[in-house]
Short mmCIF file of C-alpha atoms and ligand atoms in Angstrom, two decimals:
data_model
loop_
_atom_site.label_atom_id
_atom_site.label_comp_id
_atom_site.label_asym_id
_atom_site.label_seq_id
_atom_site.Cartn_x
_atom_site.Cartn_y
_atom_site.Cartn_z
CA UNK H 6 -82.39 -38.11 -0.39
CA UNK H 7 -83.37 -39.00 -3.93
CA UNK H 8 -83.89 -42.33 -5.62
CA UNK H 9 -81.04 -44.22 -7.26
CA UNK H 10 -82.11 -45.62 -10.65
CA UNK H 11 -79.84 -48.53 -11.56
CA UNK H 12 -79.93 -49.63 -15.19
CA UNK H 13 -78.86 -53.28 -15.58
CA UNK H 14 -79.13 -56.07 -13.01
CA UNK H 15 -75.96 -58.00 -13.82
CA UNK H 16 -73.46 -58.45 -11.01
CA UNK H 17 -72.31 -54.82 -11.28
CA UNK H 18 -75.85 -53.45 -10.92
CA UNK H 19 -76.74 -55.92 -8.17
CA UNK H 20 -73.58 -55.14 -6.23
CA UNK H 21 -74.26 -51.38 -6.45
CA UNK H 22 -77.89 -51.98 -5.45
CA UNK H 23 -76.90 -53.98 -2.37
CA UNK H 24 -74.42 -51.35 -1.19
CA UNK H 25 -76.85 -48.46 -1.78
CA UNK H 26 -79.79 -50.23 -0.16
CA UNK H 27 -77.58 -51.05 2.80
CA UNK H 28 -76.72 -47.34 3.03
CA UNK H 29 -80.44 -46.53 3.26
CA UNK H 30 -80.99 -45.29 -0.29
CA UNK H 31 -84.17 -45.98 -2.25
CA UNK H 32 -83.19 -48.12 -5.24
CA UNK H 33 -85.04 -49.00 -8.48
CA UNK H 34 -83.31 -51.55 -10.73
CA UNK H 35 -84.33 -51.73 -14.41
CA UNK H 36 -83.43 -54.96 -16.19
CA UNK H 37 -84.32 -55.53 -19.84
CA UNK H 38 -84.08 -59.35 -19.62
CA UNK H 39 -86.77 -61.43 -17.90
CA UNK H 40 -84.26 -62.35 -15.17
CA UNK H 41 -81.37 -60.70 -13.33
CA UNK H 42 -77.77 -61.90 -13.75
CA UNK H 43 -76.81 -60.68 -17.22
CA UNK H 44 -73.80 -62.59 -18.49
CA UNK H 45 -73.78 -64.74 -15.35
CA UNK H 46 -77.02 -66.71 -15.30
CA UNK H 47 -78.61 -70.18 -15.35
CA UNK H 48 -81.53 -71.46 -17.38
CA UNK H 49 -83.55 -74.65 -17.80
CA UNK H 50 -82.67 -76.58 -20.94
CA UNK H 51 -85.43 -78.89 -22.14
CA UNK H 52 -83.17 -81.14 -24.27
CA UNK H 53 -81.03 -81.97 -21.26
CA UNK H 54 -83.85 -81.59 -18.73
CA UNK H 55 -81.30 -79.80 -16.55
CA UNK H 56 -80.59 -76.29 -15.32
CA UNK H 57 -77.35 -75.16 -16.97
CA UNK H 58 -75.30 -71.96 -16.93
CA UNK H 59 -74.75 -69.64 -19.87
CA UNK H 60 -71.11 -70.54 -19.28
CA UNK H 61 -69.14 -72.22 -16.51
CA UNK H 62 -67.60 -69.53 -14.32
CA UNK H 63 -64.60 -70.01 -12.08
CA UNK H 64 -63.91 -67.62 -9.20
CA UNK H 65 -60.99 -67.70 -6.76
CA UNK H 66 -60.81 -67.27 -3.00
CA UNK H 67 -58.82 -64.04 -3.50
CA UNK H 68 -61.96 -62.46 -5.06
CA UNK H 69 -62.66 -60.41 -1.93
CA UNK H 70 -65.33 -58.16 -3.44
CA UNK H 71 -67.32 -61.13 -4.74
CA UNK H 72 -67.09 -62.89 -1.38
CA UNK H 73 -68.00 -59.69 0.48
CA UNK H 74 -71.08 -59.26 -1.76
CA UNK H 75 -72.19 -62.83 -0.99
CA UNK H 76 -71.64 -62.29 2.72
CA UNK H 77 -73.77 -59.10 2.64
CA UNK H 78 -76.70 -60.95 1.09
CA UNK H 79 -76.38 -63.91 3.47
CA UNK H 80 -74.99 -66.31 0.86
CA UNK H 81 -71.46 -66.94 2.15
CA UNK H 82 -71.93 -70.67 1.61
CA UNK H 83 -73.17 -70.30 -1.97
CA UNK H 84 -69.84 -71.15 -3.57
CA UNK H 85 -67.92 -74.30 -2.72
CA UNK H 86 -64.21 -73.92 -2.23
CA UNK H 87 -61.59 -76.43 -3.33
CA UNK H 88 -59.11 -76.56 -0.45
CA UNK H 89 -56.12 -76.70 -0.78
CA UNK H 90 -55.86 -74.91 -4.10
CA UNK H 91 -55.22 -77.25 -7.04
CA UNK H 92 -55.43 -76.86 -10.82
CA UNK H 93 -55.31 -80.16 -12.72
CA UNK H 94 -54.25 -80.14 -16.39
CA UNK H 95 -54.06 -82.62 -19.24
CA UNK H 96 -52.13 -82.16 -22.47
CA UNK H 97 -54.36 -83.70 -25.15
CA UNK H 98 -51.41 -83.92 -27.55
CA UNK H 99 -48.88 -85.73 -25.36
CA UNK H 100 -51.25 -87.25 -22.79
CA UNK H 101 -49.12 -85.70 -20.02
CA UNK H 102 -50.95 -84.76 -16.80
CA UNK H 103 -50.00 -82.41 -14.00
CA UNK H 104 -51.55 -80.53 -11.13
CA UNK H 105 -50.52 -77.04 -10.17
CA UNK H 106 -50.60 -76.78 -6.38
CA UNK H 107 -49.65 -73.24 -5.33
CA UNK H 108 -48.72 -72.41 -1.75
CA UNK H 109 -45.69 -72.47 0.55
CA UNK H 110 -42.53 -73.59 -1.21
CA UNK H 111 -44.46 -75.08 -4.13
CA UNK H 112 -42.09 -73.74 -6.76
CA UNK H 113 -39.31 -75.90 -5.34
CA UNK H 114 -41.41 -79.05 -5.58
CA UNK H 115 -41.37 -80.50 -9.12
CA UNK H 116 -44.62 -82.37 -8.52
CA UNK H 117 -46.52 -79.11 -7.82
CA UNK H 118 -45.43 -77.04 -10.80
CA UNK H 119 -45.76 -77.28 -14.59
CA UNK H 120 -43.60 -80.09 -16.04
CA UNK H 121 -40.57 -78.70 -17.85
CA UNK H 122 -40.64 -75.39 -15.91
CA UNK H 123 -38.03 -74.11 -13.43
CA UNK H 124 -38.76 -72.07 -10.29
CA UNK H 125 -37.06 -69.00 -11.78
CA UNK H 126 -39.43 -69.07 -14.81
CA UNK H 127 -42.32 -68.07 -12.54
CA UNK H 128 -40.62 -64.81 -11.55
CA UNK H 129 -41.58 -63.50 -15.00
CA UNK H 130 -45.10 -63.04 -13.57
CA UNK H 131 -43.76 -60.04 -11.63
CA UNK H 132 -43.14 -58.24 -14.92
CA UNK H 133 -46.89 -57.99 -15.51
CA UNK H 134 -47.19 -55.92 -12.33
CA UNK H 135 -44.98 -53.16 -13.64
CA UNK H 136 -45.82 -53.52 -17.34
CA UNK H 137 -46.24 -50.37 -19.43
CA UNK H 138 -49.90 -49.49 -20.09
CA UNK H 139 -49.46 -50.33 -23.78
CA UNK H 140 -47.95 -53.78 -23.11
CA UNK H 141 -49.79 -57.00 -23.92
CA UNK H 142 -49.38 -60.12 -21.79
CA UNK H 143 -47.05 -61.61 -24.41
CA UNK H 144 -44.80 -58.51 -24.18
CA UNK H 145 -44.37 -58.99 -20.44
CA UNK H 146 -44.13 -62.79 -20.34
CA UNK H 147 -41.68 -64.52 -22.70
CA UNK H 148 -43.77 -66.42 -25.29
CA UNK H 149 -41.62 -69.53 -25.30
CA UNK H 150 -41.00 -72.53 -23.14
CA UNK H 151 -43.20 -74.94 -21.26
CA UNK H 152 -44.51 -72.43 -18.73
CA UNK H 153 -45.86 -70.10 -21.39
CA UNK H 154 -47.70 -72.79 -23.34
CA UNK H 155 -48.89 -74.71 -20.29
CA UNK H 156 -49.72 -71.91 -17.86
CA UNK H 157 -49.46 -68.28 -18.95
CA UNK H 158 -51.24 -68.75 -22.28
CA UNK H 159 -54.17 -70.86 -20.95
CA UNK H 160 -54.47 -68.55 -17.93
CA UNK H 161 -54.45 -65.37 -20.03
CA UNK H 162 -56.99 -66.81 -22.46
CA UNK H 163 -59.39 -67.91 -19.74
CA UNK H 164 -59.01 -64.88 -17.43
CA UNK H 165 -58.88 -62.22 -20.15
CA UNK H 166 -60.82 -63.97 -22.95
CA UNK H 167 -58.18 -63.11 -25.53
CA UNK H 168 -54.83 -64.27 -26.87
CA UNK H 169 -51.87 -63.11 -24.75
CA UNK H 170 -50.65 -61.11 -27.74
CA UNK H 171 -53.85 -59.00 -27.63
CA UNK H 172 -54.78 -58.48 -23.99
CA UNK H 173 -53.47 -56.03 -21.40
CA UNK H 174 -50.52 -57.17 -19.28
CA UNK H 175 -51.52 -54.74 -16.52
CA UNK H 176 -55.02 -56.19 -16.14
CA UNK H 177 -53.61 -59.72 -16.12
CA UNK H 178 -51.01 -58.65 -13.55
CA UNK H 179 -53.79 -57.28 -11.33
CA UNK H 180 -55.37 -60.74 -11.18
CA UNK H 181 -52.04 -62.39 -10.36
CA UNK H 182 -51.45 -59.79 -7.63
CA UNK H 183 -54.79 -60.56 -5.95
CA UNK H 184 -54.58 -64.36 -6.30
CA UNK H 185 -51.50 -66.40 -7.26
CA UNK H 186 -49.00 -63.95 -5.74
CA UNK H 187 -50.89 -63.89 -2.44
CA UNK H 188 -50.43 -67.59 -1.79
CA UNK H 189 -52.57 -70.68 -1.53
CA UNK H 190 -55.38 -69.14 0.52
CA UNK H 191 -56.07 -66.60 -2.27
CA UNK H 192 -56.21 -69.04 -5.18
CA UNK H 193 -58.60 -71.75 -4.11
CA UNK H 194 -61.07 -72.42 -6.92
CA UNK H 195 -64.70 -71.54 -6.10
CA UNK H 196 -67.56 -73.33 -7.87
CA UNK H 197 -71.27 -72.61 -8.15
CA UNK H 198 -72.37 -76.23 -7.73
CA UNK H 199 -76.08 -75.43 -7.97
CA UNK H 200 -75.58 -73.00 -10.84
CA UNK H 201 -74.68 -69.34 -11.25
CA UNK H 202 -78.13 -67.92 -10.61
CA UNK H 203 -78.67 -69.94 -7.42
CA UNK H 204 -75.26 -68.93 -6.06
CA UNK H 205 -74.64 -65.38 -7.24
CA UNK H 206 -77.91 -63.81 -8.35
CA UNK H 207 -80.99 -65.20 -6.56
CA UNK H 208 -79.66 -64.53 -3.02
CA UNK H 209 -78.94 -60.88 -3.91
CA UNK H 210 -82.37 -60.45 -5.53
CA UNK H 211 -84.08 -61.98 -2.47
CA UNK H 212 -82.06 -59.74 -0.13
CA UNK H 213 -82.91 -56.64 -2.16
CA UNK H 214 -86.62 -57.53 -2.14
CA UNK H 215 -86.53 -58.07 1.63
CA UNK H 216 -84.90 -54.66 2.08
CA UNK H 217 -87.37 -52.73 -0.04
CA UNK H 218 -85.50 -52.32 -3.34
CA UNK H 219 -87.62 -52.38 -6.50
CA UNK H 220 -86.42 -54.75 -9.27
CA UNK H 221 -88.24 -54.30 -12.59
CA UNK H 222 -87.32 -57.15 -14.93
CA UNK H 223 -88.40 -57.11 -18.57
CA UNK H 224 -88.01 -53.31 -18.46
CA UNK H 225 -85.65 -51.63 -20.91
CA UNK H 226 -84.15 -48.18 -20.46
CA UNK H 227 -83.92 -46.94 -24.04
CA UNK H 228 -82.70 -43.40 -23.52
CA UNK H 229 -81.22 -40.89 -21.10
CA UNK H 230 -82.35 -37.28 -21.48
CA UNK H 231 -79.69 -34.74 -20.71
CA UNK H 232 -80.27 -31.20 -19.48
CA UNK H 233 -77.03 -29.28 -18.93
CA UNK H 234 -74.76 -31.27 -16.66
CA UNK H 235 -77.49 -33.60 -15.37
CA UNK H 236 -79.62 -36.51 -16.51
CA UNK H 237 -83.12 -35.03 -16.42
CA UNK H 238 -85.19 -38.09 -17.37
CA UNK H 239 -85.05 -41.73 -18.35
CA UNK H 240 -86.95 -43.23 -21.24
CA UNK H 241 -88.22 -46.58 -19.97
CA UNK H 242 -89.88 -48.74 -22.63
CA UNK H 243 -90.64 -45.51 -24.47
CA UNK H 244 -92.17 -43.74 -21.48
CA UNK H 245 -90.50 -40.58 -20.12
CA UNK H 246 -89.69 -40.85 -16.40
CA UNK H 247 -88.56 -37.44 -15.09
CA UNK H 248 -85.86 -37.53 -12.39
CA UNK H 249 -86.07 -35.56 -9.16
CA UNK H 250 -83.38 -33.01 -8.36
CA UNK H 251 -81.70 -35.45 -5.96
CA UNK H 252 -82.09 -38.57 -8.10
CA UNK H 253 -79.05 -40.39 -9.46
CA UNK H 254 -78.61 -42.88 -12.30
CA UNK H 255 -76.16 -45.78 -12.16
CA UNK H 256 -75.65 -47.13 -15.66
CA UNK H 257 -74.59 -50.77 -15.22
CA UNK H 258 -75.12 -52.10 -18.75
CA UNK H 259 -72.48 -53.75 -20.97
CA UNK H 260 -69.97 -51.45 -22.66
CA UNK H 261 -71.54 -51.71 -26.12
CA UNK H 262 -74.95 -50.64 -24.79
CA UNK H 263 -73.57 -47.82 -22.64
CA UNK H 264 -71.90 -46.40 -25.76
CA UNK H 265 -75.27 -46.39 -27.54
CA UNK H 266 -77.16 -44.80 -24.64
CA UNK H 267 -74.52 -42.13 -24.01
CA UNK H 268 -73.02 -41.13 -27.37
CA UNK H 269 -71.95 -37.67 -26.20
CA UNK H 270 -70.66 -38.71 -22.76
CA UNK H 271 -68.84 -41.80 -24.10
CA UNK H 272 -68.00 -40.74 -27.67
CA UNK H 273 -65.92 -43.86 -28.46
CA UNK H 274 -68.05 -46.83 -27.33
CA UNK H 275 -65.82 -49.52 -25.84
CA UNK H 276 -65.85 -52.44 -28.26
CA UNK H 277 -67.14 -55.93 -27.53
CA UNK H 278 -64.38 -58.51 -27.22
CA UNK H 279 -64.33 -62.18 -28.12
CA UNK H 280 -66.93 -64.91 -27.88
CA UNK H 281 -66.98 -67.64 -25.23
CA UNK H 282 -68.53 -70.96 -26.23
CA UNK H 283 -69.86 -73.55 -23.80
CA UNK H 284 -71.05 -77.08 -24.53
CA UNK H 285 -73.10 -78.91 -21.91
CA UNK H 286 -73.23 -82.71 -22.36
CA UNK H 287 -75.62 -84.86 -20.34
CA UNK H 288 -73.86 -88.12 -19.54
CA UNK H 289 -75.61 -91.41 -18.71
CA UNK H 290 -74.22 -91.09 -15.15
CA UNK H 291 -71.90 -88.80 -13.17
CA UNK H 292 -68.22 -89.46 -13.87
CA UNK H 293 -64.85 -88.65 -12.33
CA UNK H 294 -62.55 -86.44 -14.35
CA UNK H 295 -58.86 -87.34 -14.71
CA UNK H 296 -57.21 -85.79 -11.64
CA UNK H 297 -60.25 -86.55 -9.46
CA UNK H 298 -61.32 -82.88 -9.10
CA UNK H 299 -64.54 -81.20 -10.34
CA UNK H 300 -62.68 -79.45 -13.16
CA UNK H 301 -59.81 -80.05 -15.56
CA UNK H 302 -57.73 -77.71 -17.71
CA UNK H 303 -56.92 -78.92 -21.22
CA UNK H 304 -54.11 -77.85 -23.52
CA UNK H 305 -53.34 -79.03 -27.04
CA UNK H 306 -56.97 -79.22 -28.25
CA UNK H 307 -59.92 -76.88 -28.81
CA UNK H 308 -61.52 -77.23 -25.36
CA UNK H 309 -60.02 -75.11 -22.55
CA UNK H 310 -61.76 -76.39 -19.41
CA UNK H 311 -64.06 -79.23 -18.38
CA UNK H 312 -66.43 -78.78 -15.43
CA UNK H 313 -68.37 -81.64 -13.91
CA UNK H 314 -71.70 -80.98 -12.20
CA UNK H 315 -73.72 -84.10 -11.45
CA UNK H 316 -74.30 -85.87 -14.76
CA UNK H 317 -73.63 -82.75 -16.83
CA UNK H 318 -70.15 -82.22 -18.22
CA UNK H 319 -69.56 -78.66 -19.43
CA UNK H 320 -66.81 -77.56 -21.78
CA UNK H 321 -65.61 -73.96 -21.97
CA UNK H 322 -63.71 -72.35 -24.82
CA UNK H 323 -62.64 -68.70 -24.52
CA UNK H 324 -61.38 -66.42 -27.31
CA UNK H 325 -63.74 -68.50 -29.45
CA UNK H 326 -64.93 -66.30 -32.35
CA UNK H 327 -64.00 -68.92 -34.96
CA UNK H 328 -65.78 -71.72 -33.08
CA UNK H 329 -68.85 -69.54 -32.45
CA UNK H 330 -69.15 -69.09 -36.23
CA UNK H 331 -69.71 -72.83 -36.75
CA UNK H 332 -73.06 -74.66 -36.54
CA UNK H 333 -73.93 -76.05 -33.10
CA UNK H 334 -73.61 -79.68 -34.27
CA UNK H 335 -70.08 -79.06 -35.56
CA UNK H 336 -69.15 -77.36 -32.28
CA UNK H 337 -70.56 -80.29 -30.30
CA UNK H 338 -68.65 -82.84 -32.41
CA UNK H 339 -65.37 -80.89 -32.12
CA UNK H 340 -65.62 -80.43 -28.38
CA UNK H 341 -66.84 -83.97 -27.70
CA UNK H 342 -63.73 -85.29 -29.51
CA UNK H 343 -61.58 -83.49 -26.91
CA UNK H 344 -63.77 -84.66 -24.03
CA UNK H 345 -63.73 -88.27 -25.22
CA UNK H 346 -59.96 -88.14 -25.59
CA UNK H 347 -59.60 -86.78 -22.05
CA UNK H 348 -61.95 -89.46 -20.67
CA UNK H 349 -60.35 -92.29 -22.64
CA UNK H 350 -63.52 -92.94 -24.68
CA UNK H 351 -62.30 -91.71 -28.08
CA UNK H 352 -64.60 -92.60 -31.00
CA UNK H 353 -67.89 -92.33 -29.08
CA UNK H 354 -70.73 -90.12 -30.34
CA UNK H 355 -71.68 -86.95 -28.45
CA UNK H 356 -74.42 -87.53 -25.86
CA UNK H 357 -77.38 -85.08 -25.62
CA UNK H 358 -75.99 -81.58 -25.56
CA UNK H 359 -76.68 -77.85 -25.52
CA UNK H 360 -74.28 -75.34 -27.10
CA UNK H 361 -74.27 -71.77 -25.75
CA UNK H 362 -72.48 -69.13 -27.80
CA UNK H 363 -71.94 -65.87 -25.93
CA UNK H 364 -70.71 -63.75 -28.82
CA UNK H 365 -70.17 -60.65 -26.68
CA UNK H 366 -68.87 -62.37 -23.58
CA UNK H 367 -66.52 -59.61 -22.42
CA UNK H 368 -65.44 -56.16 -23.62
CA UNK H 369 -62.26 -55.72 -25.61
CA UNK H 370 -59.40 -55.96 -23.11
CA UNK H 371 -56.57 -54.84 -25.35
CA UNK H 372 -54.05 -52.47 -23.74
CA UNK H 373 -55.59 -49.51 -25.63
CA UNK H 374 -59.09 -50.17 -24.31
CA UNK H 375 -57.81 -51.03 -20.84
CA UNK H 376 -56.00 -47.70 -20.66
CA UNK H 377 -59.11 -45.78 -21.74
CA UNK H 378 -61.67 -47.24 -19.36
CA UNK H 379 -63.89 -44.59 -17.78
CA UNK H 380 -64.11 -44.25 -13.99
CA UNK H 381 -67.41 -44.37 -12.10
CA UNK H 382 -68.02 -40.60 -12.17
CA UNK H 383 -68.95 -38.93 -15.43
CA UNK H 384 -69.19 -35.33 -16.59
CA UNK H 385 -72.89 -35.48 -15.65
CA UNK H 386 -73.19 -34.87 -11.93
CA UNK H 387 -75.99 -37.39 -11.30
CA UNK H 388 -74.73 -40.13 -13.64
CA UNK H 389 -72.41 -42.88 -12.46
CA UNK H 390 -71.04 -45.86 -14.43
CA UNK H 391 -70.57 -49.48 -13.37
CA UNK H 392 -69.77 -52.67 -15.25
CA UNK H 393 -66.91 -54.98 -16.08
CA UNK H 394 -65.58 -52.50 -18.66
CA UNK H 395 -65.12 -49.54 -16.30
CA UNK H 396 -61.91 -48.59 -14.56
CA UNK H 397 -61.97 -50.78 -11.45
CA UNK H 398 -58.47 -52.13 -11.91
CA UNK H 399 -59.33 -55.70 -12.91
CA UNK H 400 -60.26 -57.57 -16.08
CA UNK H 401 -63.88 -58.21 -17.05
CA UNK H 402 -64.69 -60.86 -14.46
CA UNK H 403 -67.20 -61.49 -11.70
CA UNK H 404 -64.81 -59.85 -9.25
CA UNK H 405 -64.35 -56.86 -11.56
CA UNK H 406 -68.10 -56.44 -12.06
CA UNK H 407 -68.87 -56.60 -8.33
CA UNK H 408 -66.05 -54.20 -7.52
CA UNK H 409 -67.23 -51.75 -10.17
CA UNK H 410 -70.65 -51.79 -8.47
CA UNK H 411 -68.98 -50.95 -5.16
CA UNK H 412 -67.10 -48.04 -6.74
CA UNK H 413 -70.33 -46.79 -8.31
CA UNK H 414 -72.15 -46.96 -4.96
CA UNK H 415 -69.33 -45.08 -3.29
CA UNK H 416 -69.47 -42.42 -6.02
CA UNK H 417 -73.23 -42.01 -5.43
CA UNK H 418 -72.84 -41.85 -1.66
CA UNK H 419 -70.06 -39.28 -1.79
CA UNK H 420 -71.69 -37.15 -4.52
CA UNK H 421 -73.37 -34.86 -1.97
CA UNK H 422 -70.03 -34.15 -0.34
CA UNK H 423 -68.55 -33.34 -3.75
CA UNK H 424 -71.45 -31.00 -4.54
CA UNK H 425 -71.00 -29.19 -1.23
CA UNK H 426 -67.26 -28.93 -1.73
CA UNK H 427 -67.82 -27.52 -5.25
CA UNK H 428 -69.94 -24.82 -3.59
CA UNK H 429 -67.04 -24.14 -1.24
CA UNK H 430 -68.90 -25.40 1.82
CA UNK H 431 -66.60 -28.35 2.56
CA UNK H 432 -63.30 -27.52 0.87
CA UNK H 433 -61.52 -30.20 2.89
CA UNK H 434 -63.66 -32.94 1.34
CA UNK H 435 -62.90 -32.23 -2.33
CA UNK H 436 -62.54 -35.61 -4.05
CA UNK H 437 -60.06 -36.29 -6.83
CA UNK H 438 -61.68 -37.11 -10.20
CA UNK H 439 -58.86 -39.44 -11.22
CA UNK H 440 -58.83 -43.24 -10.73
CA UNK H 441 -61.73 -45.63 -10.43
CA UNK H 442 -64.19 -43.15 -8.96
C1 LIG Q 501 -69.66 -67.43 -21.07
C2 LIG Q 501 -68.98 -66.55 -20.05
C3 LIG Q 501 -68.06 -67.11 -19.19
C4 LIG Q 501 -67.44 -66.31 -18.23
N1 LIG Q 501 -66.57 -66.89 -17.36
C5 LIG Q 501 -66.11 -66.18 -16.31
C6 LIG Q 501 -65.35 -66.80 -15.29
O1 LIG Q 501 -65.07 -68.00 -15.34
N2 LIG Q 501 -64.95 -66.05 -14.24
C7 LIG Q 501 -65.25 -64.72 -14.14
O2 LIG Q 501 -64.88 -64.11 -13.13
N3 LIG Q 501 -65.95 -64.08 -15.11
C8 LIG Q 501 -66.39 -64.78 -16.19
N4 LIG Q 501 -67.14 -64.16 -17.16
C9 LIG Q 501 -67.31 -62.69 -17.12
C10 LIG Q 501 -68.45 -62.26 -16.21
O3 LIG Q 501 -69.60 -63.05 -16.40
C11 LIG Q 501 -68.80 -60.80 -16.55
O4 LIG Q 501 -67.65 -60.01 -16.49
C12 LIG Q 501 -69.83 -60.22 -15.57
O5 LIG Q 501 -70.92 -61.09 -15.39
C13 LIG Q 501 -70.31 -58.87 -16.14
O6 LIG Q 501 -71.26 -58.29 -15.25
P1 LIG Q 501 -71.85 -56.84 -15.55
O7 LIG Q 501 -72.86 -56.60 -14.51
O8 LIG Q 501 -70.74 -55.88 -15.73
O9 LIG Q 501 -72.54 -56.95 -16.99
P2 LIG Q 501 -73.82 -57.82 -17.44
O10 LIG Q 501 -73.80 -59.14 -16.77
O11 LIG Q 501 -73.82 -57.81 -18.93
O12 LIG Q 501 -75.07 -57.01 -16.88
C14 LIG Q 501 -75.65 -55.94 -17.57
C15 LIG Q 501 -77.16 -56.08 -17.47
O13 LIG Q 501 -77.76 -54.95 -18.11
C16 LIG Q 501 -78.93 -55.39 -18.76
N5 LIG Q 501 -79.27 -54.39 -19.79
C17 LIG Q 501 -78.66 -54.17 -20.97
N6 LIG Q 501 -79.24 -53.14 -21.61
C18 LIG Q 501 -80.25 -52.70 -20.82
C19 LIG Q 501 -81.19 -51.64 -20.95
N7 LIG Q 501 -81.20 -50.85 -22.01
N8 LIG Q 501 -82.09 -51.47 -19.95
C20 LIG Q 501 -82.09 -52.28 -18.84
N9 LIG Q 501 -81.20 -53.28 -18.70
C21 LIG Q 501 -80.28 -53.49 -19.66
C22 LIG Q 501 -78.53 -56.73 -19.34
O14 LIG Q 501 -79.66 -57.53 -19.65
C23 LIG Q 501 -77.71 -57.31 -18.19
O15 LIG Q 501 -78.50 -58.05 -17.29
C24 LIG Q 501 -67.73 -64.92 -18.16
C25 LIG Q 501 -68.65 -64.35 -19.06
C26 LIG Q 501 -69.27 -65.16 -19.98
C27 LIG Q 501 -70.29 -64.54 -20.91
#
């Protein structure tokens, strides 16, 4: 059995590495950054004297691949679950507050649904499940009424990082199918209270180290050398590393880098999507948010979500290209205005803060790009793809990234069977080349 060379130690690469190591394969992970985690990571900020995340991430209890990954690496307790599921909101324009509490007969209880919505309005969600591939969220869900402005739009923007008019209805429907439509137990919010790296990255890295995998941080793969229908060598920081005849490569880098490394295998590089901006404010003391929960959804302002972690209050804005183009101080002032309004302290100056602009937060998730995502297998027999932009059936999320890593691992582990069946030795095992793998 050859070595599996995994390029990129974000959640997709880590998830593939865990599965392959578990299956007894020798794994080398190359990561260009000094730390694993990719777009899901924590760092120490000296201004705040706190560890903060590159951006607050919300997962849901229906994210079975993410939870399975954590269980495998012995970190089942890493995320804290809000039980029963609840999503508090505040309209900054009208001052109205509500809390969405899915589960049971919630739609028939006015206090648990969006004010101004009727139970029948929610049935529109089903249309996203059967939407045409070219449909955007706004084509499937009627862009009018209270439910659209107070639920579908904020949900589409935060889950898909794009306006409902631009992002794929099918991908959005896939999230609803695995969470909201499965009832309360599948939509409990999950938080990384000690930070993203501590919850989702460090336990996997420690597990991989304990099980003999080789993680090389600060190591960039800058080229893949092709010979016929195989990858023959990697260029690692300019040095040629020849691959053995049984070696495989899992490319788990962001879409825009994969396109650069593989111009002839992926001739149209998937585009980067919109920015996500986060502001972390260090408060004089921990506070309670309106609604009494660790997070709060906002509509009618610039800020989308507030997350409270100790004395740090973090603000997230998705689909934020315009905001990301402004100087950090302007961003801080704009977002603090929304925070202060929500907290009833309007007119106060922003406390110490750190602004993080992730300009390439997710790949483009328009219907066209969603319909053209590549599966894990490629035309090269020892090259497999992973990442939140590949065809794993979900939007670019933690769950999507982890699941793509699982598909990639499965493609590696079944490659020998495919090779044998191509030679006519195992005709019964021929695998279809359609779908995610
Ligand atoms: C600010 C922000 C907020 C988000 N919020 C949420 C949320 O609330 N919920 C949610 O589910 N998802 C959220 N996401 C999306 C989620 O973080 C991503 O979908 C997921 O982390 C992508 O993982 P990945 O492994 O596919 O890619 P990446 O995390 O990008 O990993 C790819 C890795 O490859 C490395 N690499 C690149 N080039 C090379 C090279 N040449 N050689 C070696 N290594 C290389 C990179 O350094 C990186 O570590 C958010 C993303 C951002 C940025």
